[in-house]
C-alpha cells in the first residue's frame, strides 16, 4: 500500500496525512487524491490501477480521512463506518494487517477488525453489538450479517463500502450474492458511498454499473478513476530447444529448472491451476531440494491453521517459495516476492496479468514472471498470453444474468432477517446490476419456489419455507429454518468433504487427531486401509473413515496417489483461443517458437493442413483397427466435451458406431468401428444439434444433473449441512436426482431447471461458447482424410491413453504409447522422439 509519485493536489490531504506520506518518502498519487475527492463529493467510484499503484490505500483513504475528522466523544459510540469486502479470506486478513501500519503511525483512534468464516464465534457475536469502525469481510459473511435480526442496528450508520478485486467477482455467482447484499445495504443506509478497486480490465463499464444502484430503465455509472500505468512486466517462457512434451499438465521435465529459479529468487510464488498439480509439484520440488530451502504449499483444501502459518511465514520473509493455486491470485501484498512462476498455461491474459502482479509490488519496477508450459500446445498458449499482456490487450467477458438460484438464497435470507413485502424486495433486487432485467413474473416464480417449492413440489411439507401474513408480508414458516439457512449460505458448491486427521501413534481410529485439511469424499471412498496418498505435502497412509473424518498416519511411498478434485480447472478463454489460432495460422510467427514446436507445426503443414483462424480442421485416419475423427476447435475442454457428446449421438444415427471420445483444451478426438471419412461434416456440425439433440442428451446427462444439484444446493432446496450433521455425497445426489426427474416430468419450466440451463450455458457444458463455434465454422470446415495420425493429433490421442491406463506402471506404458504415436506422426524427423 505505497504511493510514491507526486500529485498536483496534495492540499486535499489533512496535514497529518500529508506528514505521514512525507515521513515515508512518498507523495500521494494523483488517482489516490482523485478518489478521495470523488468520495468527498458523495460519488461512488471505480479505481482501475496496476499492481503497486496504491489501490488499497486509495480505497481506504476516504474512510481514514473522514474518521479522523469526526468530533471527539467519550465514550466513543460503536458504529460501523466502513465495510471492506474481499473475494478471499486471506486477502481480508492481509489487508487488515497492512492497514494497521498507517493507522498506528498517524495515531488514528480507530478500531479495525476482520470477519471471515475462520473468525471465532464469540468475536463475531460481539461485532454485532460492538462493531469496529472498519470491518473487513467476504461476500458470504455480508449475507450472513444481513440475515441477522435487525441488520439496521449494524449497518444503519454505514458510510463507505470498499469492494476489492471487483473485477474477479462481478460476473460470478458470488458477485450476484454480493450485488443483492449491496442492494439491501442501499435500503438500510441509502447515503453510503461505494468504492471499487480493480486491476486493468478490457471494458470498465460493467464494473461501473455494478457499483451503483440501477434505476428502472436507466443506465447508471459510477465515476471512473484510472491510475498511472506501471512498467511493463518482464515475462519469460521456459521452453527447451531440445525437447518439449507432447501432452500432460505437470511439467515434470522442467522441475530442475524451476528449482534453479527458486534458488535465484529472494521469494517466489509458483502458481498452478489445480490442487492436484500443487501436491504433485510440491513433492517433485522437495525430492530435489538438496539445499533444504524453505518451500511451502498453499491451496484451498488445507486446514485454515496451515494456510495461516504459510501466510504468516511469507509475510515475515521466512520462505523462499510457495506452491499455490488461485487461493493467492488476488491482492496479497508480500513485498519480498520478486518472482512469479506459472506452471502450465494461464488460460487467460487477465489471469496471467493478475498473477504476475504478485511480484514486485512497486509501480516503477517491472514484475518478473516465468511461464512454464507443460506441453506443445501450452507453448502456443503461453506465447499468446505473453504477447497479449505486453500489448495491453485483455480478455473480454460475456456478461451472464444474475442466477435465479442465488436470488432464491437471497430471498430466504431476507425472510430470516424478518418479514418483508414482495414488491419492496423486488425493487431492491432489480436495482442490482446482475438483476436489472429481471422480470416481475420471474421474481414471483422464484418467490413461490422459496415459499413452497413450486407447483410440482408444493404438496410436500418439507418444502414449505415461507408463509404469507394477513398484511401481505412473507415470513419464515418455522424459526428452525433460520439455522439451516445460516449453515448452508454461499454459492461455492464443493463436493462433500471429509476432514483428514493425523492418527496419534497407538491410538484407535476415531479417537481424535489433528486436522490438516479436507479431501473430497468420493476420492476417499475409493481407498482401502493401507493405501497411500499425498496431501498437505506429506505421504499419508489411509487407516479408515469414522463419521465425517478420514484417519491417516504418516508414511513413505514413492507410488502414493494424489487426490483428484472435482472442478478447479480454468477454461481457455475465448480471447486467448483466438490468439492461439492466429499463431498457428501464421508461419512467420513460428520462427520465434522453440525448435521442437516449430518443427511439429511444419510437419503438420506438410502432411495434413494448418487451419486459418476462421476454419475448423477435421482429420480422419485409421490406427490399430480403429477409425479416428479428430477436430481442432480451440474452444476449451468444457465446450469440446459437450461437442463430443453431441457428435457421437449424431454419428450413432449415421451407423458409424462411435465407441468413445476424448477432449482437451484444443482438440476433440472420436474413435469408432466404422470409417467416418465420408461423413458430411457440414451437416454433422450444423447448429441444429443444439436443438433436439441437446435436449435429448441433457435429459440423461450426468453433468447436467450435477449442474442441477449445485443449483438446488445454492437455492436452499437441498441442504448439505444440518445441526450436527453433514449429508453424504450419495444422500445429496439421490435427493437431487429424484427432484430433477419430478420437475422435468411435471414442471419443465420450473425456476430451478431454468437456473440449471443458464448455468450450463456458461459453466460445465459451455453451451453458449459451443453455439458461437458452430456459427463461426459454418461453411469453413477443412477435411483431410489421412493415411496415418497427424502431428497435431498426437496430444489429444495421448489423452486417450492416460484415461485408459490406470495404476502403477502408467508412466512406462504411456511412454511406449507416446513413442509409437510420435513415430507414426513424425516419421524419422530429428528431435521428434521423446528423450
PDB file of N, CA, C and O in Angstrom, residues 736-804:
ATOM      1  N   UNK A 736     -31.240 -35.029  -5.071  1.00  0.00           N
ATOM      2  CA  UNK A 736     -31.226 -34.142  -6.230  1.00  0.00           C
ATOM      3  C   UNK A 736     -31.772 -34.837  -7.475  1.00  0.00           C
ATOM      4  O   UNK A 736     -32.578 -34.268  -8.219  1.00  0.00           O
ATOM      5  N   UNK A 737     -31.356 -36.075  -7.708  1.00  0.00           N
ATOM      6  CA  UNK A 737     -31.806 -36.796  -8.900  1.00  0.00           C
ATOM      7  C   UNK A 737     -33.311 -37.046  -8.862  1.00  0.00           C
ATOM      8  O   UNK A 737     -34.001 -36.958  -9.893  1.00  0.00           O
ATOM      9  N   UNK A 738     -33.852 -37.358  -7.674  1.00  0.00           N
ATOM     10  CA  UNK A 738     -35.299 -37.571  -7.551  1.00  0.00           C
ATOM     11  C   UNK A 738     -36.056 -36.293  -7.912  1.00  0.00           C
ATOM     12  O   UNK A 738     -37.035 -36.322  -8.673  1.00  0.00           O
ATOM     13  N   UNK A 739     -35.617 -35.172  -7.350  1.00  0.00           N
ATOM     14  CA  UNK A 739     -36.293 -33.898  -7.610  1.00  0.00           C
ATOM     15  C   UNK A 739     -36.168 -33.529  -9.084  1.00  0.00           C
ATOM     16  O   UNK A 739     -37.135 -33.060  -9.712  1.00  0.00           O
ATOM     17  N   UNK A 740     -34.988 -33.750  -9.662  1.00  0.00           N
ATOM     18  CA  UNK A 740     -34.758 -33.439 -11.076  1.00  0.00           C
ATOM     19  C   UNK A 740     -35.751 -34.185 -11.955  1.00  0.00           C
ATOM     20  O   UNK A 740     -36.380 -33.600 -12.849  1.00  0.00           O
ATOM     21  N   UNK A 741     -35.912 -35.473 -11.705  1.00  0.00           N
ATOM     22  CA  UNK A 741     -36.828 -36.277 -12.522  1.00  0.00           C
ATOM     23  C   UNK A 741     -38.273 -35.803 -12.377  1.00  0.00           C
ATOM     24  O   UNK A 741     -39.028 -35.742 -13.352  1.00  0.00           O
ATOM     25  N   UNK A 742     -38.666 -35.459 -11.142  1.00  0.00           N
ATOM     26  CA  UNK A 742     -40.033 -34.977 -10.901  1.00  0.00           C
ATOM     27  C   UNK A 742     -40.278 -33.670 -11.654  1.00  0.00           C
ATOM     28  O   UNK A 742     -41.310 -33.497 -12.321  1.00  0.00           O
ATOM     29  N   UNK A 743     -39.314 -32.748 -11.581  1.00  0.00           N
ATOM     30  CA  UNK A 743     -39.506 -31.443 -12.220  1.00  0.00           C
ATOM     31  C   UNK A 743     -39.515 -31.559 -13.738  1.00  0.00           C
ATOM     32  O   UNK A 743     -40.318 -30.900 -14.407  1.00  0.00           O
ATOM     33  N   UNK A 744     -38.636 -32.349 -14.312  1.00  0.00           N
ATOM     34  CA  UNK A 744     -38.613 -32.486 -15.776  1.00  0.00           C
ATOM     35  C   UNK A 744     -39.925 -33.066 -16.297  1.00  0.00           C
ATOM     36  O   UNK A 744     -40.403 -32.694 -17.368  1.00  0.00           O
ATOM     37  N   UNK A 745     -40.543 -33.957 -15.497  1.00  0.00           N
ATOM     38  CA  UNK A 745     -41.779 -34.584 -15.951  1.00  0.00           C
ATOM     39  C   UNK A 745     -42.998 -33.707 -15.712  1.00  0.00           C
ATOM     40  O   UNK A 745     -43.887 -33.622 -16.567  1.00  0.00           O
ATOM     41  N   UNK A 746     -43.048 -33.035 -14.557  1.00  0.00           N
ATOM     42  CA  UNK A 746     -44.275 -32.349 -14.165  1.00  0.00           C
ATOM     43  C   UNK A 746     -44.208 -30.817 -14.258  1.00  0.00           C
ATOM     44  O   UNK A 746     -45.256 -30.172 -14.294  1.00  0.00           O
ATOM     45  N   UNK A 747     -43.002 -30.243 -14.272  1.00  0.00           N
ATOM     46  CA  UNK A 747     -42.903 -28.775 -14.343  1.00  0.00           C
ATOM     47  C   UNK A 747     -41.619 -28.398 -15.084  1.00  0.00           C
ATOM     48  O   UNK A 747     -40.670 -27.890 -14.478  1.00  0.00           O
ATOM     49  N   UNK A 748     -41.554 -28.640 -16.378  1.00  0.00           N
ATOM     50  CA  UNK A 748     -40.311 -28.425 -17.124  1.00  0.00           C
ATOM     51  C   UNK A 748     -39.848 -26.970 -17.170  1.00  0.00           C
ATOM     52  O   UNK A 748     -38.686 -26.716 -17.514  1.00  0.00           O
ATOM     53  N   UNK A 749     -40.742 -26.023 -16.856  1.00  0.00           N
ATOM     54  CA  UNK A 749     -40.316 -24.625 -16.812  1.00  0.00           C
ATOM     55  C   UNK A 749     -40.056 -24.159 -15.382  1.00  0.00           C
ATOM     56  O   UNK A 749     -40.033 -22.955 -15.103  1.00  0.00           O
ATOM     57  N   UNK A 750     -39.809 -25.106 -14.464  1.00  0.00           N
ATOM     58  CA  UNK A 750     -39.546 -24.770 -13.067  1.00  0.00           C
ATOM     59  C   UNK A 750     -38.332 -23.845 -12.984  1.00  0.00           C
ATOM     60  O   UNK A 750     -37.393 -23.936 -13.781  1.00  0.00           O
ATOM     61  N   UNK A 751     -38.351 -22.980 -12.030  1.00  0.00           N
ATOM     62  CA  UNK A 751     -37.310 -21.965 -11.898  1.00  0.00           C
ATOM     63  C   UNK A 751     -35.925 -22.593 -11.725  1.00  0.00           C
ATOM     64  O   UNK A 751     -34.914 -22.074 -12.216  1.00  0.00           O
ATOM     65  N   UNK A 752     -35.839 -23.744 -11.056  1.00  0.00           N
ATOM     66  CA  UNK A 752     -34.544 -24.403 -10.868  1.00  0.00           C
ATOM     67  C   UNK A 752     -34.024 -24.992 -12.173  1.00  0.00           C
ATOM     68  O   UNK A 752     -32.817 -24.996 -12.415  1.00  0.00           O
ATOM     69  N   UNK A 753     -34.903 -25.526 -13.006  1.00  0.00           N
ATOM     70  CA  UNK A 753     -34.467 -26.037 -14.302  1.00  0.00           C
ATOM     71  C   UNK A 753     -33.989 -24.898 -15.195  1.00  0.00           C
ATOM     72  O   UNK A 753     -33.030 -25.053 -15.958  1.00  0.00           O
ATOM     73  N   UNK A 754     -34.625 -23.752 -15.090  1.00  0.00           N
ATOM     74  CA  UNK A 754     -34.157 -22.592 -15.852  1.00  0.00           C
ATOM     75  C   UNK A 754     -32.801 -22.119 -15.351  1.00  0.00           C
ATOM     76  O   UNK A 754     -31.917 -21.763 -16.142  1.00  0.00           O
ATOM     77  N   UNK A 755     -32.616 -22.133 -14.036  1.00  0.00           N
ATOM     78  CA  UNK A 755     -31.319 -21.758 -13.466  1.00  0.00           C
ATOM     79  C   UNK A 755     -30.239 -22.742 -13.911  1.00  0.00           C
ATOM     80  O   UNK A 755     -29.090 -22.355 -14.185  1.00  0.00           O
ATOM     81  N   UNK A 756     -30.605 -24.019 -14.001  1.00  0.00           N
ATOM     82  CA  UNK A 756     -29.657 -25.048 -14.428  1.00  0.00           C
ATOM     83  C   UNK A 756     -29.221 -24.828 -15.863  1.00  0.00           C
ATOM     84  O   UNK A 756     -28.025 -24.908 -16.188  1.00  0.00           O
ATOM     85  N   UNK A 757     -30.166 -24.552 -16.747  1.00  0.00           N
ATOM     86  CA  UNK A 757     -29.805 -24.327 -18.143  1.00  0.00           C
ATOM     87  C   UNK A 757     -28.939 -23.079 -18.280  1.00  0.00           C
ATOM     88  O   UNK A 757     -27.980 -23.050 -19.058  1.00  0.00           O
ATOM     89  N   UNK A 758     -29.270 -22.060 -17.527  1.00  0.00           N
ATOM     90  CA  UNK A 758     -28.474 -20.827 -17.550  1.00  0.00           C
ATOM     91  C   UNK A 758     -27.038 -21.118 -17.132  1.00  0.00           C
ATOM     92  O   UNK A 758     -26.085 -20.621 -17.743  1.00  0.00           O
ATOM     93  N   UNK A 759     -26.869 -21.950 -16.097  1.00  0.00           N
ATOM     94  CA  UNK A 759     -25.529 -22.334 -15.660  1.00  0.00           C
ATOM     95  C   UNK A 759     -24.815 -23.156 -16.719  1.00  0.00           C
ATOM     96  O   UNK A 759     -23.625 -22.973 -16.974  1.00  0.00           O
ATOM     97  N   UNK A 760     -25.546 -24.097 -17.309  1.00  0.00           N
ATOM     98  CA  UNK A 760     -24.943 -24.977 -18.298  1.00  0.00           C
ATOM     99  C   UNK A 760     -24.443 -24.197 -19.499  1.00  0.00           C
ATOM    100  O   UNK A 760     -23.450 -24.578 -20.138  1.00  0.00           O
ATOM    101  N   UNK A 761     -25.116 -23.111 -19.824  1.00  0.00           N
ATOM    102  CA  UNK A 761     -24.729 -22.319 -20.995  1.00  0.00           C
ATOM    103  C   UNK A 761     -23.334 -21.735 -20.860  1.00  0.00           C
ATOM    104  O   UNK A 761     -22.617 -21.582 -21.849  1.00  0.00           O
ATOM    105  N   UNK A 762     -22.925 -21.410 -19.630  1.00  0.00           N
ATOM    106  CA  UNK A 762     -21.621 -20.778 -19.441  1.00  0.00           C
ATOM    107  C   UNK A 762     -20.740 -21.527 -18.464  1.00  0.00           C
ATOM    108  O   UNK A 762     -19.618 -21.094 -18.189  1.00  0.00           O
ATOM    109  N   UNK A 763     -21.215 -22.664 -17.940  1.00  0.00           N
ATOM    110  CA  UNK A 763     -20.469 -23.385 -16.928  1.00  0.00           C
ATOM    111  C   UNK A 763     -19.944 -24.710 -17.417  1.00  0.00           C
ATOM    112  O   UNK A 763     -19.205 -24.789 -18.405  1.00  0.00           O
ATOM    113  N   UNK A 764     -20.366 -25.784 -16.744  1.00  0.00           N
ATOM    114  CA  UNK A 764     -19.816 -27.108 -17.010  1.00  0.00           C
ATOM    115  C   UNK A 764     -19.960 -27.538 -18.466  1.00  0.00           C
ATOM    116  O   UNK A 764     -19.137 -28.281 -18.990  1.00  0.00           O
ATOM    117  N   UNK A 765     -21.014 -27.113 -19.138  1.00  0.00           N
ATOM    118  CA  UNK A 765     -21.268 -27.560 -20.507  1.00  0.00           C
ATOM    119  C   UNK A 765     -20.874 -26.515 -21.552  1.00  0.00           C
ATOM    120  O   UNK A 765     -20.715 -26.846 -22.726  1.00  0.00           O
ATOM    121  N   UNK A 766     -20.737 -25.262 -21.158  1.00  0.00           N
ATOM    122  CA  UNK A 766     -20.289 -24.185 -22.045  1.00  0.00           C
ATOM    123  C   UNK A 766     -21.076 -24.157 -23.358  1.00  0.00           C
ATOM    124  O   UNK A 766     -20.508 -24.044 -24.446  1.00  0.00           O
ATOM    125  N   UNK A 767     -22.404 -24.249 -23.241  1.00  0.00           N
ATOM    126  CA  UNK A 767     -23.260 -24.310 -24.426  1.00  0.00           C
ATOM    127  C   UNK A 767     -23.184 -23.008 -25.228  1.00  0.00           C
ATOM    128  O   UNK A 767     -23.190 -23.020 -26.468  1.00  0.00           O
ATOM    129  N   UNK A 768     -23.107 -21.875 -24.542  1.00  0.00           N
ATOM    130  CA  UNK A 768     -23.048 -20.589 -25.249  1.00  0.00           C
ATOM    131  C   UNK A 768     -21.820 -20.514 -26.148  1.00  0.00           C
ATOM    132  O   UNK A 768     -21.888 -20.061 -27.301  1.00  0.00           O
ATOM    133  N   UNK A 769     -20.696 -20.977 -25.655  1.00  0.00           N
ATOM    134  CA  UNK A 769     -19.462 -20.930 -26.453  1.00  0.00           C
ATOM    135  C   UNK A 769     -19.533 -21.918 -27.619  1.00  0.00           C
ATOM    136  O   UNK A 769     -19.064 -21.624 -28.722  1.00  0.00           O
ATOM    137  N   UNK A 770     -20.135 -23.072 -27.380  1.00  0.00           N
ATOM    138  CA  UNK A 770     -20.314 -24.049 -28.447  1.00  0.00           C
ATOM    139  C   UNK A 770     -21.212 -23.487 -29.549  1.00  0.00           C
ATOM    140  O   UNK A 770     -20.965 -23.684 -30.744  1.00  0.00           O
ATOM    141  N   UNK A 771     -22.247 -22.769 -29.155  1.00  0.00           N
ATOM    142  CA  UNK A 771     -23.140 -22.162 -30.139  1.00  0.00           C
ATOM    143  C   UNK A 771     -22.387 -21.178 -31.020  1.00  0.00           C
ATOM    144  O   UNK A 771     -22.544 -21.171 -32.251  1.00  0.00           O
ATOM    145  N   UNK A 772     -21.534 -20.352 -30.410  1.00  0.00           N
ATOM    146  CA  UNK A 772     -20.734 -19.400 -31.197  1.00  0.00           C
ATOM    147  C   UNK A 772     -19.801 -20.131 -32.155  1.00  0.00           C
ATOM    148  O   UNK A 772     -19.583 -19.683 -33.296  1.00  0.00           O
ATOM    149  N   UNK A 773     -19.227 -21.249 -31.704  1.00  0.00           N
ATOM    150  CA  UNK A 773     -18.334 -22.037 -32.560  1.00  0.00           C
ATOM    151  C   UNK A 773     -19.063 -22.528 -33.801  1.00  0.00           C
ATOM    152  O   UNK A 773     -18.552 -22.414 -34.926  1.00  0.00           O
ATOM    153  N   UNK A 774     -20.253 -23.091 -33.609  1.00  0.00           N
ATOM    154  CA  UNK A 774     -20.978 -23.658 -34.742  1.00  0.00           C
ATOM    155  C   UNK A 774     -21.327 -22.590 -35.774  1.00  0.00           C
ATOM    156  O   UNK A 774     -21.302 -22.843 -36.985  1.00  0.00           O
ATOM    157  N   UNK A 775     -21.621 -21.388 -35.303  1.00  0.00           N
ATOM    158  CA  UNK A 775     -21.891 -20.281 -36.234  1.00  0.00           C
ATOM    159  C   UNK A 775     -20.607 -19.891 -36.971  1.00  0.00           C
ATOM    160  O   UNK A 775     -20.597 -19.664 -38.191  1.00  0.00           O
ATOM    161  N   UNK A 776     -19.500 -19.837 -36.228  1.00  0.00           N
ATOM    162  CA  UNK A 776     -18.226 -19.396 -36.806  1.00  0.00           C
ATOM    163  C   UNK A 776     -17.729 -20.322 -37.903  1.00  0.00           C
ATOM    164  O   UNK A 776     -17.164 -19.869 -38.915  1.00  0.00           O
ATOM    165  N   UNK A 777     -17.895 -21.639 -37.748  1.00  0.00           N
ATOM    166  CA  UNK A 777     -17.285 -22.585 -38.679  1.00  0.00           C
ATOM    167  C   UNK A 777     -18.212 -22.992 -39.824  1.00  0.00           C
ATOM    168  O   UNK A 777     -17.789 -23.715 -40.737  1.00  0.00           O
ATOM    169  N   UNK A 778     -19.460 -22.536 -39.791  1.00  0.00           N
ATOM    170  CA  UNK A 778     -20.407 -22.926 -40.851  1.00  0.00           C
ATOM    171  C   UNK A 778     -19.846 -22.545 -42.220  1.00  0.00           C
ATOM    172  O   UNK A 778     -19.552 -21.374 -42.494  1.00  0.00           O
ATOM    173  N   UNK A 779     -19.665 -23.535 -43.080  1.00  0.00           N
ATOM    174  CA  UNK A 779     -19.112 -23.291 -44.409  1.00  0.00           C
ATOM    175  C   UNK A 779     -17.609 -23.132 -44.435  1.00  0.00           C
ATOM    176  O   UNK A 779     -17.035 -22.795 -45.485  1.00  0.00           O
ATOM    177  N   UNK A 780     -16.940 -23.357 -43.300  1.00  0.00           N
ATOM    178  CA  UNK A 780     -15.482 -23.146 -43.225  1.00  0.00           C
ATOM    179  C   UNK A 780     -14.781 -24.358 -42.605  1.00  0.00           C
ATOM    180  O   UNK A 780     -13.837 -24.201 -41.828  1.00  0.00           O
ATOM    181  N   UNK A 781     -15.248 -25.545 -42.939  1.00  0.00           N
ATOM    182  CA  UNK A 781     -14.653 -26.763 -42.401  1.00  0.00           C
ATOM    183  C   UNK A 781     -13.732 -27.371 -43.450  1.00  0.00           C
ATOM    184  O   UNK A 781     -14.137 -27.596 -44.600  1.00  0.00           O
ATOM    185  N   UNK A 782     -12.488 -27.615 -43.065  1.00  0.00           N
ATOM    186  CA  UNK A 782     -11.481 -28.202 -43.941  1.00  0.00           C
ATOM    187  C   UNK A 782     -11.276 -29.659 -43.514  1.00  0.00           C
ATOM    188  O   UNK A 782     -10.988 -29.925 -42.350  1.00  0.00           O
ATOM    189  N   UNK A 783     -11.426 -30.605 -44.448  1.00  0.00           N
ATOM    190  CA  UNK A 783     -11.321 -32.034 -44.132  1.00  0.00           C
ATOM    191  C   UNK A 783     -10.067 -32.609 -44.777  1.00  0.00           C
ATOM    192  O   UNK A 783      -9.788 -32.354 -45.961  1.00  0.00           O
ATOM    193  N   UNK A 784      -9.327 -33.386 -43.989  1.00  0.00           N
ATOM    194  CA  UNK A 784      -8.178 -34.124 -44.508  1.00  0.00           C
ATOM    195  C   UNK A 784      -8.326 -35.589 -44.101  1.00  0.00           C
ATOM    196  O   UNK A 784      -8.326 -35.911 -42.912  1.00  0.00           O
ATOM    197  N   UNK A 785      -8.481 -36.467 -45.106  1.00  0.00           N
ATOM    198  CA  UNK A 785      -8.532 -37.904 -44.865  1.00  0.00           C
ATOM    199  C   UNK A 785      -7.108 -38.445 -45.010  1.00  0.00           C
ATOM    200  O   UNK A 785      -6.559 -38.476 -46.117  1.00  0.00           O
ATOM    201  N   UNK A 786      -6.510 -38.840 -43.904  1.00  0.00           N
ATOM    202  CA  UNK A 786      -5.085 -39.159 -43.847  1.00  0.00           C
ATOM    203  C   UNK A 786      -4.851 -40.666 -43.788  1.00  0.00           C
ATOM    204  O   UNK A 786      -5.733 -41.439 -43.387  1.00  0.00           O
ATOM    205  N   UNK A 787      -3.628 -41.038 -44.152  1.00  0.00           N
ATOM    206  CA  UNK A 787      -3.251 -42.444 -44.053  1.00  0.00           C
ATOM    207  C   UNK A 787      -2.777 -42.801 -42.655  1.00  0.00           C
ATOM    208  O   UNK A 787      -2.741 -43.990 -42.299  1.00  0.00           O
ATOM    209  N   UNK A 788      -2.394 -41.810 -41.878  1.00  0.00           N
ATOM    210  CA  UNK A 788      -1.896 -42.072 -40.518  1.00  0.00           C
ATOM    211  C   UNK A 788      -2.144 -40.844 -39.645  1.00  0.00           C
ATOM    212  O   UNK A 788      -2.540 -39.784 -40.137  1.00  0.00           O
ATOM    213  N   UNK A 789      -1.886 -40.998 -38.373  1.00  0.00           N
ATOM    214  CA  UNK A 789      -2.109 -39.920 -37.411  1.00  0.00           C
ATOM    215  C   UNK A 789      -1.273 -38.698 -37.784  1.00  0.00           C
ATOM    216  O   UNK A 789      -0.153 -38.819 -38.279  1.00  0.00           O
ATOM    217  N   UNK A 790      -1.822 -37.525 -37.573  1.00  0.00           N
ATOM    218  CA  UNK A 790      -1.093 -36.282 -37.871  1.00  0.00           C
ATOM    219  C   UNK A 790      -0.355 -35.800 -36.629  1.00  0.00           C
ATOM    220  O   UNK A 790      -0.690 -36.174 -35.508  1.00  0.00           O
ATOM    221  N   UNK A 791       0.671 -34.954 -36.805  1.00  0.00           N
ATOM    222  CA  UNK A 791       1.370 -34.406 -35.633  1.00  0.00           C
ATOM    223  C   UNK A 791       0.441 -33.659 -34.678  1.00  0.00           C
ATOM    224  O   UNK A 791       0.580 -33.760 -33.455  1.00  0.00           O
ATOM    225  N   UNK A 792      -0.514 -32.897 -35.207  1.00  0.00           N
ATOM    226  CA  UNK A 792      -1.402 -32.117 -34.344  1.00  0.00           C
ATOM    227  C   UNK A 792      -2.323 -33.011 -33.516  1.00  0.00           C
ATOM    228  O   UNK A 792      -2.802 -32.599 -32.454  1.00  0.00           O
ATOM    229  N   UNK A 793      -2.556 -34.242 -33.997  1.00  0.00           N
ATOM    230  CA  UNK A 793      -3.471 -35.146 -33.295  1.00  0.00           C
ATOM    231  C   UNK A 793      -2.802 -35.897 -32.151  1.00  0.00           C
ATOM    232  O   UNK A 793      -3.494 -36.462 -31.301  1.00  0.00           O
ATOM    233  N   UNK A 794      -1.476 -35.926 -32.128  1.00  0.00           N
ATOM    234  CA  UNK A 794      -0.780 -36.736 -31.114  1.00  0.00           C
ATOM    235  C   UNK A 794      -1.173 -36.350 -29.688  1.00  0.00           C
ATOM    236  O   UNK A 794      -1.482 -37.222 -28.864  1.00  0.00           O
ATOM    237  N   UNK A 795      -1.175 -35.064 -29.311  1.00  0.00           N
ATOM    238  CA  UNK A 795      -1.505 -34.736 -27.918  1.00  0.00           C
ATOM    239  C   UNK A 795      -2.873 -35.227 -27.470  1.00  0.00           C
ATOM    240  O   UNK A 795      -3.014 -35.754 -26.363  1.00  0.00           O
ATOM    241  N   UNK A 796      -3.907 -35.075 -28.312  1.00  0.00           N
ATOM    242  CA  UNK A 796      -5.236 -35.484 -27.868  1.00  0.00           C
ATOM    243  C   UNK A 796      -5.347 -37.004 -27.842  1.00  0.00           C
ATOM    244  O   UNK A 796      -6.041 -37.580 -26.988  1.00  0.00           O
ATOM    245  N   UNK A 797      -4.629 -37.714 -28.727  1.00  0.00           N
ATOM    246  CA  UNK A 797      -4.652 -39.171 -28.657  1.00  0.00           C
ATOM    247  C   UNK A 797      -3.917 -39.690 -27.421  1.00  0.00           C
ATOM    248  O   UNK A 797      -4.261 -40.747 -26.874  1.00  0.00           O
ATOM    249  N   UNK A 798      -2.922 -38.959 -26.973  1.00  0.00           N
ATOM    250  CA  UNK A 798      -2.265 -39.341 -25.719  1.00  0.00           C
ATOM    251  C   UNK A 798      -3.208 -39.200 -24.527  1.00  0.00           C
ATOM    252  O   UNK A 798      -3.065 -39.906 -23.529  1.00  0.00           O
ATOM    253  N   UNK A 799      -4.178 -38.282 -24.622  1.00  0.00           N
ATOM    254  CA  UNK A 799      -5.184 -38.164 -23.560  1.00  0.00           C
ATOM    255  C   UNK A 799      -5.984 -39.469 -23.445  1.00  0.00           C
ATOM    256  O   UNK A 799      -6.364 -39.879 -22.354  1.00  0.00           O
ATOM    257  N   UNK A 800      -6.242 -40.126 -24.592  1.00  0.00           N
ATOM    258  CA  UNK A 800      -6.962 -41.400 -24.562  1.00  0.00           C
ATOM    259  C   UNK A 800      -6.170 -42.408 -23.749  1.00  0.00           C
ATOM    260  O   UNK A 800      -6.707 -43.101 -22.880  1.00  0.00           O
ATOM    261  N   UNK A 801      -4.886 -42.477 -23.987  1.00  0.00           N
ATOM    262  CA  UNK A 801      -4.052 -43.440 -23.279  1.00  0.00           C
ATOM    263  C   UNK A 801      -4.014 -43.151 -21.791  1.00  0.00           C
ATOM    264  O   UNK A 801      -4.056 -44.060 -20.961  1.00  0.00           O
ATOM    265  N   UNK A 802      -3.950 -41.887 -21.413  1.00  0.00           N
ATOM    266  CA  UNK A 802      -3.897 -41.548 -19.993  1.00  0.00           C
ATOM    267  C   UNK A 802      -5.169 -41.964 -19.280  1.00  0.00           C
ATOM    268  O   UNK A 802      -5.134 -42.353 -18.111  1.00  0.00           O
ATOM    269  N   UNK A 803      -6.320 -41.860 -19.935  1.00  0.00           N
ATOM    270  CA  UNK A 803      -7.574 -42.237 -19.300  1.00  0.00           C
ATOM    271  C   UNK A 803      -7.751 -43.749 -19.239  1.00  0.00           C
ATOM    272  O   UNK A 803      -8.471 -44.263 -18.385  1.00  0.00           O
ATOM    273  N   UNK A 804      -7.071 -44.487 -20.138  1.00  0.00           N
ATOM    274  CA  UNK A 804      -7.293 -45.927 -20.229  1.00  0.00           C
ATOM    275  C   UNK A 804      -6.189 -46.752 -19.571  1.00  0.00           C
ATOM    276  O   UNK A 804      -6.283 -47.980 -19.524  1.00  0.00           O
TER     277      UNK A 804
END
